[in-house]
């Protein structure tokens, strides 16, 4: 058993709490700016064990970039590994997640990986469905299945607000359309993408998602297969090489587990064969990762010896 | 008098004609691909003199990037030098005309000059008018006035075709909208921009436009002022530093006159205080300039001692 | 036991052999160009087991970029994690290993990681010693200790040849000296760096090196600690995120083990807690990795289920 | 006659003087840092006229980047236009004068023009001579001839200081050596380059240099030809497109004359067919141009109608 007791986890949260004051809540849309700067929560999902949690675990937040991993899993299932990687590369970029430069300099034009915005938009464009409603249902059911939570749904306010203002994502989509990286209607892709980012979850949901990836796509409790091993493996690899924006390398050194963060302050972690972890703390560092969440994870990684390396 | 006789000019055209076979007609839209690869024409507009022409001067073609100079003149008149350069820089870029990189790397985000696509789109967004119809009328009347040709109009086929496929320009507009370089509706700006690029002219029209710039904004025949001296001067300066895509530096060395080219194969030149020149030859070199047109201009620059330097 | 029998391994090598014809032996210095294009060899070091090998295992070759991992281990031991990462970053770059661009664009100027040339040169400048002779001895003894092979030494011909022609590395050193990333004499640093790259090993040596990293810095046979766990962990992490030039992401997906390649055609792999693998095949792919070596590793990763993810 | 009287020029200097307090004297070497922040001087060289001067015209300063124009003139004379432009391009860059990025991104690797550091170093490598002493003599005599001042010589203190610390220029030289842009010994090229930059002149010398370029390479007083017309024309063109670092475009708009500045605070201007102007004021703006000098030139350009455009 990873986490021995509730008190221990609560003390870690208590000690990391002050870091929430050093970060900055994302404010590019009003719905995100409303988040509670001081919030810090963690859940650990260990199969067959009590799910330990500490902090404001009742808080809900949107997946944002964490949804990139889930959309990738769906696209890999829908059209297969080979077809996905015809459109999107496998390499870390060294650039910010919203950089457009490598779309111009890298030949042939192709987003370098599915965890940067350009790559994630291209992934979303590959999800099967005869229209956006079908594609969103496909994705939502997948998330509800992994989280074992049929209440998971899109926060329409956040989705609309992002859709109206995501000029940079539009810019990248049109750039990719010019170079045949994406086909289909840009506004439709953006609508689906902003909805996928606006799926609302809790820390516990994230921990459960992490656990499913940790156990290679199987429900950690029932052993039922939700998605193929290979899909889980690919997703976990990207989480290591590019999951934490352009702090991924440092995170791999300091924590050493597959993880994906979002600008809402969530972090989803999958410790292979062991546990899933969900983190929430909306105050971000300069790279866009939850500041207190990162500190808490560093602490937990040492205490529970979580690093893969 | 610059050009002594008709025969001389015709012999220059005849000698440069074979270069039309080395270039490549733009084919990114069908309407441009239809151009006659072998065409080569030139007109010289010298005030008070016969307008010498040689080659296929009856051919019509769209302004394309040459319109960037005219839209800049209108914007400078409409909102003034200071307001224009709040949104657009004054520096050559060293990058291709359709590069998006410096919008990301240059701080604050701002297109480097009005002759690259990003800058030209921003300029177009500054033209006054309560709607696109008014703005287009403003621009068309300006062009009809300069060319002294009320028949000049938009080729709707080219405009529509460019509008439908200009994903790269859309991408740059949304990128600039994100960074508040442009405000207003992107689709409207693109519609106006593609229409301005699709204004149809002949070599003679270009020569007359060049002459008006050469004479600081005055009608070279009647001395009537069409636009202010300062506007003419700014436009001619950009024509020297950035008029020939990223071959502007070489053109300044080898020819040495203010000039602006377009992918339809036109080149408009203003030899300060002396003449205007219009060139048409749709086969382009690698940088996007009329290949035979450049050779013809090199020859004429030497023969008539046109360089400013 | 990972590898069941000798025959199996030999059949993998036989099947991968034809790939040696698709690659290209590095020829930027004559000493490397002499390598046998058709060579392909592999060694597996499993503690307490027979060391299985197949192919031309008697071939010697120089470490080249594989030495970056070893120099990093020495520097981490010599001055500690914190001091090393004051000079060198932890992030993958997405650029070629010899790119100089991010030294200019990344602020403050700092090589992004120790596996690209700029970062490796900076690492080498941090190795302790009162002069180059001492520093080289320090490094050589470290390598002899890890390989358990006191015959390992520098190939002076290769070292001299690289030193005379490494203008790009000189360029990066002076760039870093300008920005205070490195101090000390550039020619001395280059001399040490080219010597470290020219250390000659065999496949078996590489396999043993991999095994020591796989077992967290301990001699896998005697359990004697050679370097600290933390050093081994950091090195393995960089091997995953940046070990295979800018094919590291793809390698992580397809093979999924910490590995470092060199332009001489060697690959050193550390499968955590299990085995070390040494590969040699000098015909390289476009990214600079041993082409047949990569194919062989893909095969072995599947056959022996080696991926960490 | 351009300048009507001494008093007028003095009043312009007096009015521009306060701008010297807004700039920053270059301090990367001690010899430059010693310059008098408050100094502002101007000389106008009009053939057959009194040479009007105002301000601290007795001050001496080193040519720095102004020497790039003179070395280019020498190299063009020595090996011809074609040979020079095999090694160096003709295009403005849009990047800072000491940027190394385009050497990597531009294919084939080639400095974009002779006014950025990389291009100027390549130009210097092309000056004829069997050794550095001969090459320096060649260059010095050229400068003494143009300035009609046989006392012009190298400031050894500045040269040595720059040589010892010019790691960035060394970096660019080695990068270019790798790509065969320059051949020969890098340290020798750097020695010659730092000496050329350290040639000491006064405002009056600069004005006279400008006048020789203004009159197409002829001594403006005696009409004796010093260098060919074509060389003068090429140099003036680069002064317009790239003479004022990456403020060249803005300078062309606002002043509109061929000019070259240096970090010592000098500006040399050639108004074609009319005058030469020398400026000195060591407090620089952010782009590296003399701040008060630029303001003074803007004023003079308007007052004397100097713009070419």
PDB file of C-alpha atoms in Angstrom, chain B residues 90-95 102 233-234 236-238 240 246-250 252-253 305 307-309, chain D residues 90-95 102 233-234 236-238 240 246-250 252-253 305 307-309:
ATOM      1  CA  UNK B  90       8.863  49.667 -40.472  1.00  0.00           C
ATOM      2  CA  UNK B  91      11.581  47.030 -40.719  1.00  0.00           C
ATOM      3  CA  UNK B  92      12.453  44.520 -43.414  1.00  0.00           C
ATOM      4  CA  UNK B  93      12.159  40.932 -42.154  1.00  0.00           C
ATOM      5  CA  UNK B  94      14.542  38.645 -44.006  1.00  0.00           C
ATOM      6  CA  UNK B  95      11.740  36.073 -43.943  1.00  0.00           C
ATOM      7  CA  UNK B 102       8.175  36.878 -36.249  1.00  0.00           C
ATOM      8  CA  UNK B 233       7.530  59.118 -49.652  1.00  0.00           C
ATOM      9  CA  UNK B 234       6.660  56.465 -47.049  1.00  0.00           C
ATOM     10  CA  UNK B 236       8.394  54.544 -51.931  1.00  0.00           C
ATOM     11  CA  UNK B 237      10.656  53.863 -48.980  1.00  0.00           C
ATOM     12  CA  UNK B 238       8.908  50.561 -48.228  1.00  0.00           C
ATOM     13  CA  UNK B 240      12.866  49.993 -51.702  1.00  0.00           C
ATOM     14  CA  UNK B 246      12.891  38.717 -49.762  1.00  0.00           C
ATOM     15  CA  UNK B 247      14.787  39.666 -52.886  1.00  0.00           C
ATOM     16  CA  UNK B 248      14.353  43.363 -52.055  1.00  0.00           C
ATOM     17  CA  UNK B 249      17.964  43.818 -51.039  1.00  0.00           C
ATOM     18  CA  UNK B 250      19.285  42.261 -54.214  1.00  0.00           C
ATOM     19  CA  UNK B 252      18.016  47.507 -54.618  1.00  0.00           C
ATOM     20  CA  UNK B 253      21.609  46.613 -55.516  1.00  0.00           C
ATOM     21  CA  UNK B 305      20.557  54.933 -65.535  1.00  0.00           C
ATOM     22  CA  UNK B 307      19.191  53.666 -59.897  1.00  0.00           C
ATOM     23  CA  UNK B 308      18.657  56.074 -57.022  1.00  0.00           C
ATOM     24  CA  UNK B 309      21.934  55.086 -55.401  1.00  0.00           C
TER      25      UNK B 309
ATOM     26  CA  UNK D  90      22.201  41.103 -50.102  1.00  0.00           C
ATOM     27  CA  UNK D  91      19.091  40.960 -47.931  1.00  0.00           C
ATOM     28  CA  UNK D  92      18.089  42.779 -44.752  1.00  0.00           C
ATOM     29  CA  UNK D  93      17.547  40.359 -41.871  1.00  0.00           C
ATOM     30  CA  UNK D  94      15.026  41.757 -39.414  1.00  0.00           C
ATOM     31  CA  UNK D  95      17.263  40.306 -36.664  1.00  0.00           C
ATOM     32  CA  UNK D 102      19.877  32.800 -39.720  1.00  0.00           C
ATOM     33  CA  UNK D 233      26.526  52.491 -55.352  1.00  0.00           C
ATOM     34  CA  UNK D 234      26.507  49.049 -53.722  1.00  0.00           C
ATOM     35  CA  UNK D 236      25.099  53.227 -50.407  1.00  0.00           C
ATOM     36  CA  UNK D 237      22.370  50.704 -51.146  1.00  0.00           C
ATOM     37  CA  UNK D 238      23.354  48.582 -48.137  1.00  0.00           C
ATOM     38  CA  UNK D 240      19.842  52.341 -46.879  1.00  0.00           C
ATOM     39  CA  UNK D 246      17.443  46.795 -37.165  1.00  0.00           C
ATOM     40  CA  UNK D 247      16.176  50.357 -37.168  1.00  0.00           C
ATOM     41  CA  UNK D 248      17.191  50.739 -40.821  1.00  0.00           C
ATOM     42  CA  UNK D 249      13.618  50.632 -42.079  1.00  0.00           C
ATOM     43  CA  UNK D 250      12.466  53.292 -39.668  1.00  0.00           C
ATOM     44  CA  UNK D 252      14.746  55.184 -44.196  1.00  0.00           C
ATOM     45  CA  UNK D 253      11.201  56.404 -43.516  1.00  0.00           C
ATOM     46  CA  UNK D 305      15.127  68.236 -47.430  1.00  0.00           C
ATOM     47  CA  UNK D 307      15.458  62.348 -48.117  1.00  0.00           C
ATOM     48  CA  UNK D 308      16.052  60.400 -51.323  1.00  0.00           C
ATOM     49  CA  UNK D 309      12.466  59.183 -51.390  1.00  0.00           C
TER      50      UNK D 309
END
